[in-house]
Structure formats: structure tokens, C-alpha cells
Amino acid sequence: MNTMVSDVEIKGATKQFGGNIVLDGIDLEVRQGELLTLLGPSGCGKSTTLNLIAGFLEADQGDVFIKGKKVTKVPPYKRDLGMVFQTYSLFPHMTVYENLNFGLKLRKIPKAEQKKKIDRVLALVKLSGLEHRYPRELSGGQRQRVAIARALVVEPELLLLDEPLSNLDAKLRHELRLEIKRLQKEIGVTTIFVTHDQEEALSLSDRVVVMNAGKIEQISTPTSIYKHPNTEFVFQFIGKSNSFEGVVADIGQQKVSVQAGEEMIAVDVANIIGEDKNLAIGDEVKLYIRPENIHISSTKETSTSLELHPAKITQMNYLGTSWEIDVSIIGKSVQVLTNAYDSSWQYGSEVFVGWSPSDLMLIKKQVQR
């Protein structure tokens, strides 16, 4: 992938619907050949962003560029893109072959070329031999593959996918996710994928754009988004998290000490997130930690470098490959995800939980005015 070339740019895009700000001056750059995912809750502006790129909507302010060319006023059919929607949008009276051939005919592709292109794309989506079936004769997963094939057969410069897997069951979603990733890498088409499913976004993408209330919270690789969130929203929205509230008790060069109830908790200075990173003793803060970053044991190990705290088991769930254990600590319930299960544990068991200061995130609480 050439990370120096941008296939799509959005500059200062603002969009309102009936006085409701859906996009609030966003800037976005999509690199050539990458799969970029727009991720966020319903109403955050991700589908609106996709529709601006597609040309189905026009921004109130700001511009859209594709391949360096300003396309703000260019209609969708002149933007050389393929689009796949949540609903399959196949022509029910046409066979698979006819559905795929529709776009090729519009582009006046010679008949001999039409068959070659259709055969190739059917092989890519693993539907060879089904070209004479009608959509009603296909499964949901097969219909969605036809929709993807129809978008790809015209060899677009840009592929846009608007929650294409949300109507499928979990197993099929997982299979098609892998299929889309394989196809995208094989073809190399620049792809923008919209979803509210964080697992989908993390597993598919080269980069993820986390959106919230019409703004972009963070753009980064899946690993960075998960392990190094820039904001409290990103930490809470991506994956599971536990939180504590406390007061800054001491500030060192490497660590911040926080008094949370009767416990003192240390956090790496590098893990202060949010806009206001200037702390003072007495500041109220929130601490966040992932369940998988919490260590649990029956005894207080003296050899460990982890900070250990007494806790009590309140809930246990077996997940097949791991255990989800809720414990009571510092007056609240905290979830632990672990493979290190002790058969003596039961409801009410006294245990110790611990973590590294590098696994905690700290954010300063906003003063209510």
C-alpha cells in the first residue's frame, strides 16, 4: 500500500438535517489501496460521511476530492465507485449473471469482455456456477456476495460498503468479513467500510475512524485504537472496560498516584488521555482498565511487580476459552477476563486482583459549570 497517496479527501465537511448537526467540520483522508472503516454509534455521522463521498448527499460546507479531483458537485454515476448497501438491492427478476451485467451494459463494455469480467468476479466471491440462479434461490450470504460482486465487476476506483453484514447471522458475518478482507487485498481497491460493530472494524481494517456526534474522535490502526485511545469515548466504545473514580494524591515524573476509596492506585504519566492533561493534587479523575489486563490470583504474590488489591468474587461465567469473573473491589464491581482459572474459586471467594500501571488510562473529570 502506498501511504503517500490519497484517494479520497474530505475537507471541512459540515452537514445539518433540520437544524441537527450531523457532521461538524470533519477532515478525512483515505489512502490509496487501504481498507478504512468508519466506526461509531447510530447517529454519529458515519453513513452521512459515506453518502458525501458517494455523491448521494452534498455537504452544507466543505468539499470532497477523489483522486485529487474536486467532486463536490459531481453526481454519483460519474464518480467511478461501487457501493454495497445493508440491503442487497439486487434486481429480483434478473439472474445473478444479469445483475452483474447491468453495470457493464451501462458502461457499454463489449459482450466478450462482459463474460470474462463476470466469470472472474464470480470466482473471486466463490459463486461460480450460480450465475443462472435468481436472488430468491440464494441464501442471505450468497445474495450479499452477489451485491459485492456487482460492485466489483465494473472495476471501480473506490468501493463503499454501508453496513453490508448487519442483516446476517453471527457465523455468516464472520465468514463474509474474512471474505471481504481477502477480496480487498487481492484486488487492491481503496475501500471505505461503515459499521457500528467494533469487532468488525478491528478485524477488517487497515485504519479505523472512530466517530461520535458528528466529529472524528480518533483515526489510527486497530491495535492503536484499542491499546492507545486518545479520548474517554474511544476507550469506552472500543472493547470492554472497567472504571474507577478517585483523587490525585501525588504526581511524579513517571507515575500519578490516585486515591480511590481506601486503595492507592498508580498510573503511568504517559497514559493520561483527553484534552486536559494538566493535573494537580486534589483533581478528580477517572481510571479505566480492560478486563483482560487484570490479573487474578488466590494469594498475594510477593514476587510480582503488579499492584495487588484484595477482592471478592461475585459472579463467574465460563466462555469456553476463558473465564469472565466479576469481583468486588474498592466498593464496586469489576470484570476480569482470564485463562488462569482456579478450581477452588466460587461465589464469595476472597482473591487478589492486580494490574500494571501501564495498563491503566487516566482522564481528568470535567468540572460542571
XYZ file of C-alpha atoms in Angstrom:
369
model
C 0.000 0.000 0.000
C 1.238 3.440 -0.898
C 0.618 5.512 2.201
C 1.715 8.721 0.494
C -1.161 8.911 -1.993
C -4.717 9.912 -1.015
C -7.623 8.502 -2.992
C -10.274 10.423 -1.046
C -10.153 13.661 0.906
C -12.896 15.431 2.827
C -12.098 18.977 3.878
C -14.158 20.848 6.474
C -17.409 18.975 5.782
C -20.462 20.154 7.692
C -23.970 18.750 7.315
C -27.206 19.569 9.082
C -30.639 17.982 8.883
C -33.433 20.170 10.214
C -31.113 22.124 12.478
C -29.468 18.943 13.792
C -25.690 18.968 13.152
C -24.807 15.545 11.751
C -21.269 16.406 10.605
C -19.351 19.121 12.397
C -16.499 20.272 10.144
C -14.722 16.939 9.633
C -11.457 16.395 7.755
C -10.655 12.925 6.468
C -8.043 11.390 4.200
C -8.312 7.876 2.724
C -5.056 6.377 1.449
C -4.677 4.559 -1.826
C -5.396 0.829 -1.560
C -6.367 0.805 2.108
C -9.484 -0.511 3.825
C -10.657 2.281 6.102
C -13.589 1.774 8.458
C -15.926 4.457 9.780
C -16.977 3.230 13.231
C -19.354 4.706 15.754
C -22.794 4.522 17.371
C -26.031 5.214 15.496
C -26.372 8.864 14.532
C -22.646 9.665 14.801
C -22.378 10.699 11.116
C -20.609 7.704 9.583
C -23.249 6.901 6.922
C -23.624 10.602 6.145
C -19.864 10.750 5.546
C -20.093 7.771 3.191
C -23.002 9.370 1.318
C -20.992 12.578 0.866
C -18.206 10.545 -0.741
C -20.720 8.653 -2.896
C -22.435 11.862 -4.003
C -25.883 10.981 -2.628
C -25.592 13.968 -0.274
C -23.884 17.322 -0.630
C -22.166 18.998 2.320
C -23.537 22.333 3.559
C -19.914 23.417 3.797
C -16.650 21.765 2.779
C -15.516 19.727 -0.200
C -14.897 16.151 -1.327
C -11.952 15.125 -3.509
C -11.469 11.771 -5.258
C -8.074 11.074 -6.849
C -7.198 14.729 -6.267
C -10.200 15.951 -8.253
C -12.892 18.034 -6.570
C -16.190 16.114 -6.914
C -18.430 18.109 -4.555
C -20.915 18.839 -7.362
C -20.270 15.665 -9.404
C -23.219 13.186 -9.474
C -22.710 9.618 -8.112
C -22.675 7.898 -11.514
C -19.684 9.975 -12.582
C -17.556 9.215 -9.505
C -16.353 5.740 -10.607
C -17.279 3.930 -7.428
C -19.034 0.738 -6.398
C -21.403 0.688 -3.451
C -22.845 -2.138 -1.343
C -25.737 -1.414 0.996
C -27.153 -3.045 4.122
C -29.983 -4.437 1.980
C -28.805 -6.428 -1.028
C -30.651 -4.211 -3.577
C -30.486 -6.913 -6.251
C -32.950 -6.927 -9.147
C -35.268 -9.840 -8.204
C -36.375 -10.503 -11.808
C -32.759 -10.849 -13.022
C -30.391 -13.790 -12.646
C -27.045 -13.411 -10.898
C -25.388 -13.013 -14.303
C -27.890 -10.341 -15.386
C -27.490 -8.456 -12.094
C -23.733 -8.352 -12.590
C -24.018 -7.477 -16.250
C -26.299 -4.495 -15.637
C -23.477 -2.075 -14.800
C -21.267 -3.416 -17.602
C -24.005 -2.788 -20.175
C -24.463 0.769 -18.927
C -20.733 1.312 -19.437
C -21.009 -0.198 -22.958
C -18.433 -2.914 -22.238
C -18.116 -5.302 -25.278
C -20.030 -8.605 -24.876
C -16.906 -10.761 -24.950
C -15.402 -8.658 -22.154
C -18.632 -8.802 -20.137
C -18.472 -12.577 -19.710
C -14.756 -12.526 -18.808
C -15.298 -9.889 -16.124
C -18.351 -11.658 -14.686
C -16.640 -15.071 -14.616
C -13.621 -13.563 -12.880
C -15.593 -11.742 -10.190
C -17.838 -14.774 -9.542
C -14.704 -16.834 -8.946
C -13.407 -14.146 -6.583
C -16.558 -14.255 -4.439
C -16.769 -18.065 -4.756
C -20.095 -18.138 -6.611
C -19.011 -19.769 -9.882
C -21.803 -21.981 -11.242
C -24.614 -19.924 -9.687
C -24.825 -17.308 -12.436
C -28.222 -18.538 -13.721
C -29.946 -18.505 -10.351
C -32.313 -15.755 -9.229
C -31.785 -13.888 -5.926
C -34.722 -15.767 -4.338
C -32.856 -19.028 -4.953
C -29.815 -17.893 -2.957
C -29.054 -17.748 0.767
C -28.605 -14.395 2.516
C -24.835 -14.768 2.436
C -24.846 -15.636 -1.254
C -27.041 -12.635 -2.072
C -24.653 -10.332 -0.228
C -21.739 -11.816 -2.178
C -23.607 -11.087 -5.403
C -24.083 -7.484 -4.232
C -20.340 -7.222 -3.571
C -19.562 -8.857 -6.936
C -21.871 -6.407 -8.726
C -19.977 -3.503 -7.148
C -16.597 -5.024 -8.083
C -17.340 -6.174 -11.644
C -17.205 -2.610 -13.018
C -13.680 -2.310 -11.538
C -14.356 0.885 -9.586
C -11.634 3.186 -8.289
C -13.398 3.192 -4.922
C -15.550 0.634 -3.071
C -18.044 1.857 -0.457
C -19.675 -0.611 1.949
C -22.536 0.656 4.160
C -23.090 -1.871 6.996
C -23.241 -4.721 4.447
C -23.175 -7.527 7.037
C -25.626 -6.261 9.665
C -28.571 -8.364 8.403
C -26.642 -11.648 8.562
C -26.264 -14.085 11.471
C -23.054 -14.067 13.539
C -21.383 -17.064 11.837
C -22.087 -15.753 8.341
C -20.949 -12.261 9.316
C -17.619 -13.697 10.425
C -17.190 -15.681 7.191
C -18.034 -12.723 4.945
C -15.774 -10.455 6.974
C -12.843 -12.702 6.118
C -14.031 -12.821 2.514
C -14.200 -9.033 2.193
C -10.720 -8.665 3.684
C -9.320 -11.287 1.291
C -11.025 -9.717 -1.721
C -9.898 -6.210 -0.853
C -6.261 -7.250 -0.515
C -6.402 -9.372 -3.662
C -7.921 -6.614 -5.813
C -6.263 -3.675 -4.066
C -9.283 -1.384 -4.427
C -9.482 1.510 -1.967
C -12.380 0.605 0.338
C -14.423 2.537 2.893
C -16.475 0.368 5.232
C -19.188 1.657 7.594
C -20.146 -0.281 10.724
C -21.254 0.139 14.335
C -19.687 -3.253 15.167
C -16.298 -2.723 16.803
C -15.155 -6.338 16.310
C -15.896 -5.987 12.601
C -13.920 -2.751 12.419
C -10.898 -4.052 14.335
C -10.632 -7.302 12.375
C -11.123 -5.819 8.889
C -9.371 -2.503 8.766
C -6.007 -1.023 7.922
C -7.169 2.065 9.812
C -10.268 2.863 11.872
C -12.034 6.235 12.118
C -13.962 6.440 15.399
C -16.809 8.955 15.111
C -19.021 10.490 17.786
C -21.709 13.171 17.472
C -20.555 14.360 14.049
C -16.879 14.590 14.954
C -13.859 12.328 14.465
C -12.519 11.195 17.842
C -9.518 9.239 16.532
C -8.023 7.813 13.331
C -5.481 5.045 13.775
C -4.659 1.369 13.259
C -6.929 -1.162 15.023
C -4.160 -2.020 17.503
C -3.513 1.618 18.361
C -7.222 2.419 18.663
C -7.643 -0.440 21.141
C -4.443 -0.064 23.152
C -3.855 3.683 22.931
C -7.203 5.500 22.774
C -6.963 9.282 22.581
C -10.222 10.012 24.376
C -12.516 8.629 27.049
C -15.202 7.962 24.418
C -12.856 5.785 22.346
C -11.784 3.770 25.402
C -15.393 3.165 26.445
C -16.727 2.466 22.938
C -13.981 0.058 21.824
C -13.950 -3.185 23.766
C -14.944 -3.682 27.385
C -13.587 -1.535 30.194
C -13.702 -1.118 33.958
C -13.620 2.278 35.606
C -12.715 3.734 38.988
C -13.073 7.253 40.293
C -10.531 8.872 42.560
C -8.499 11.915 43.514
C -4.909 12.723 42.514
C -2.741 12.195 45.613
C 0.738 12.598 44.132
C 2.341 13.476 40.801
C 5.781 12.161 39.877
C 7.815 12.254 36.676
C 6.775 8.718 35.693
C 3.668 7.952 37.777
C 0.494 9.578 39.066
C -0.882 8.222 42.363
C -4.651 8.227 42.733
C -6.596 7.677 45.954
C -9.613 5.502 45.054
C -11.550 4.711 48.212
C -9.108 3.038 50.605
C -6.784 1.950 47.793
C -3.874 3.871 46.246
C -3.513 3.257 42.505
C -0.531 4.244 40.344
C -0.876 5.177 36.666
C 1.836 5.883 34.101
C 2.027 9.582 33.237
C 2.107 8.555 29.559
C -1.423 7.153 29.950
C -3.168 10.440 30.729
C -5.756 10.902 27.963
C -8.200 13.638 26.975
C -7.774 17.295 26.075
C -6.725 18.466 29.544
C -3.614 16.558 30.619
C -2.513 19.104 33.246
C -3.073 17.540 36.667
C -2.857 18.973 40.157
C -3.081 17.240 43.528
C -6.746 17.061 44.510
C -8.054 16.811 40.932
C -10.894 14.344 40.489
C -10.080 11.709 37.851
C -11.410 8.537 36.267
C -9.315 5.421 35.739
C -10.025 2.821 33.046
C -8.650 -0.684 32.557
C -9.504 -3.575 30.210
C -10.789 -6.832 31.803
C -8.031 -8.865 30.110
C -5.353 -6.641 31.705
C -6.415 -7.542 35.255
C -4.536 -10.405 36.921
C -6.415 -12.541 39.455
C -4.941 -14.983 41.985
C -5.817 -16.758 45.226
C -2.793 -15.448 47.125
C -0.967 -12.151 47.355
C 2.156 -12.991 45.389
C 5.166 -11.097 46.724
C 7.313 -11.734 43.646
C 5.020 -9.923 41.200
C 5.590 -6.362 40.023
C 1.823 -5.856 39.709
C -0.175 -3.710 42.117
C -2.338 -6.190 44.034
C -5.614 -5.415 45.815
C -7.959 -7.649 47.874
C -11.261 -8.509 46.178
C -14.235 -10.872 46.429
C -15.753 -12.944 43.591
C -19.388 -12.018 42.901
C -20.028 -13.702 39.523
C -18.372 -16.351 37.307
C -19.112 -17.085 33.635
C -17.365 -19.775 31.564
C -16.806 -18.620 27.953
C -15.192 -21.773 26.563
C -11.680 -20.408 26.051
C -11.638 -18.156 29.128
C -13.463 -17.140 32.290
C -15.317 -13.875 32.869
C -15.155 -13.195 36.599
C -16.778 -10.264 38.394
C -15.133 -9.180 41.615
C -15.979 -6.565 44.212
C -13.111 -4.131 44.803
C -12.938 -0.565 46.085
C -16.697 -0.660 46.652
C -17.626 -1.534 43.068
C -17.913 -4.435 40.641
C -15.001 -5.052 38.271
C -14.844 -7.588 35.452
C -11.788 -9.808 34.913
C -11.162 -11.888 31.776
C -8.712 -14.705 32.453
C -7.467 -18.136 31.375
C -5.840 -18.714 34.790
C -8.821 -20.376 36.460
C -8.519 -21.857 39.952
C -10.993 -24.700 40.625
C -11.307 -23.603 44.272
C -12.891 -20.291 43.274
C -16.578 -19.841 43.868
C -19.050 -17.095 44.686
C -17.741 -15.197 47.694
C -14.127 -16.424 47.395
C -11.514 -13.968 48.647
C -8.935 -13.270 45.908
C -6.371 -10.684 44.871
C -6.534 -8.706 41.655
C -3.740 -6.648 40.188
C -2.505 -4.746 37.181
C 0.433 -2.836 35.833
C 0.360 0.991 35.976
C 0.974 0.900 32.217
C -2.392 -0.838 31.640
C -4.491 1.902 33.253
C -5.780 5.005 31.489
C -6.445 8.223 33.388
C -8.720 11.092 32.409
C -9.401 14.280 34.331
C -13.056 14.716 35.274
C -14.656 17.760 33.675
C -15.807 20.442 36.086
C -19.537 21.055 35.692
C -20.258 24.739 35.110
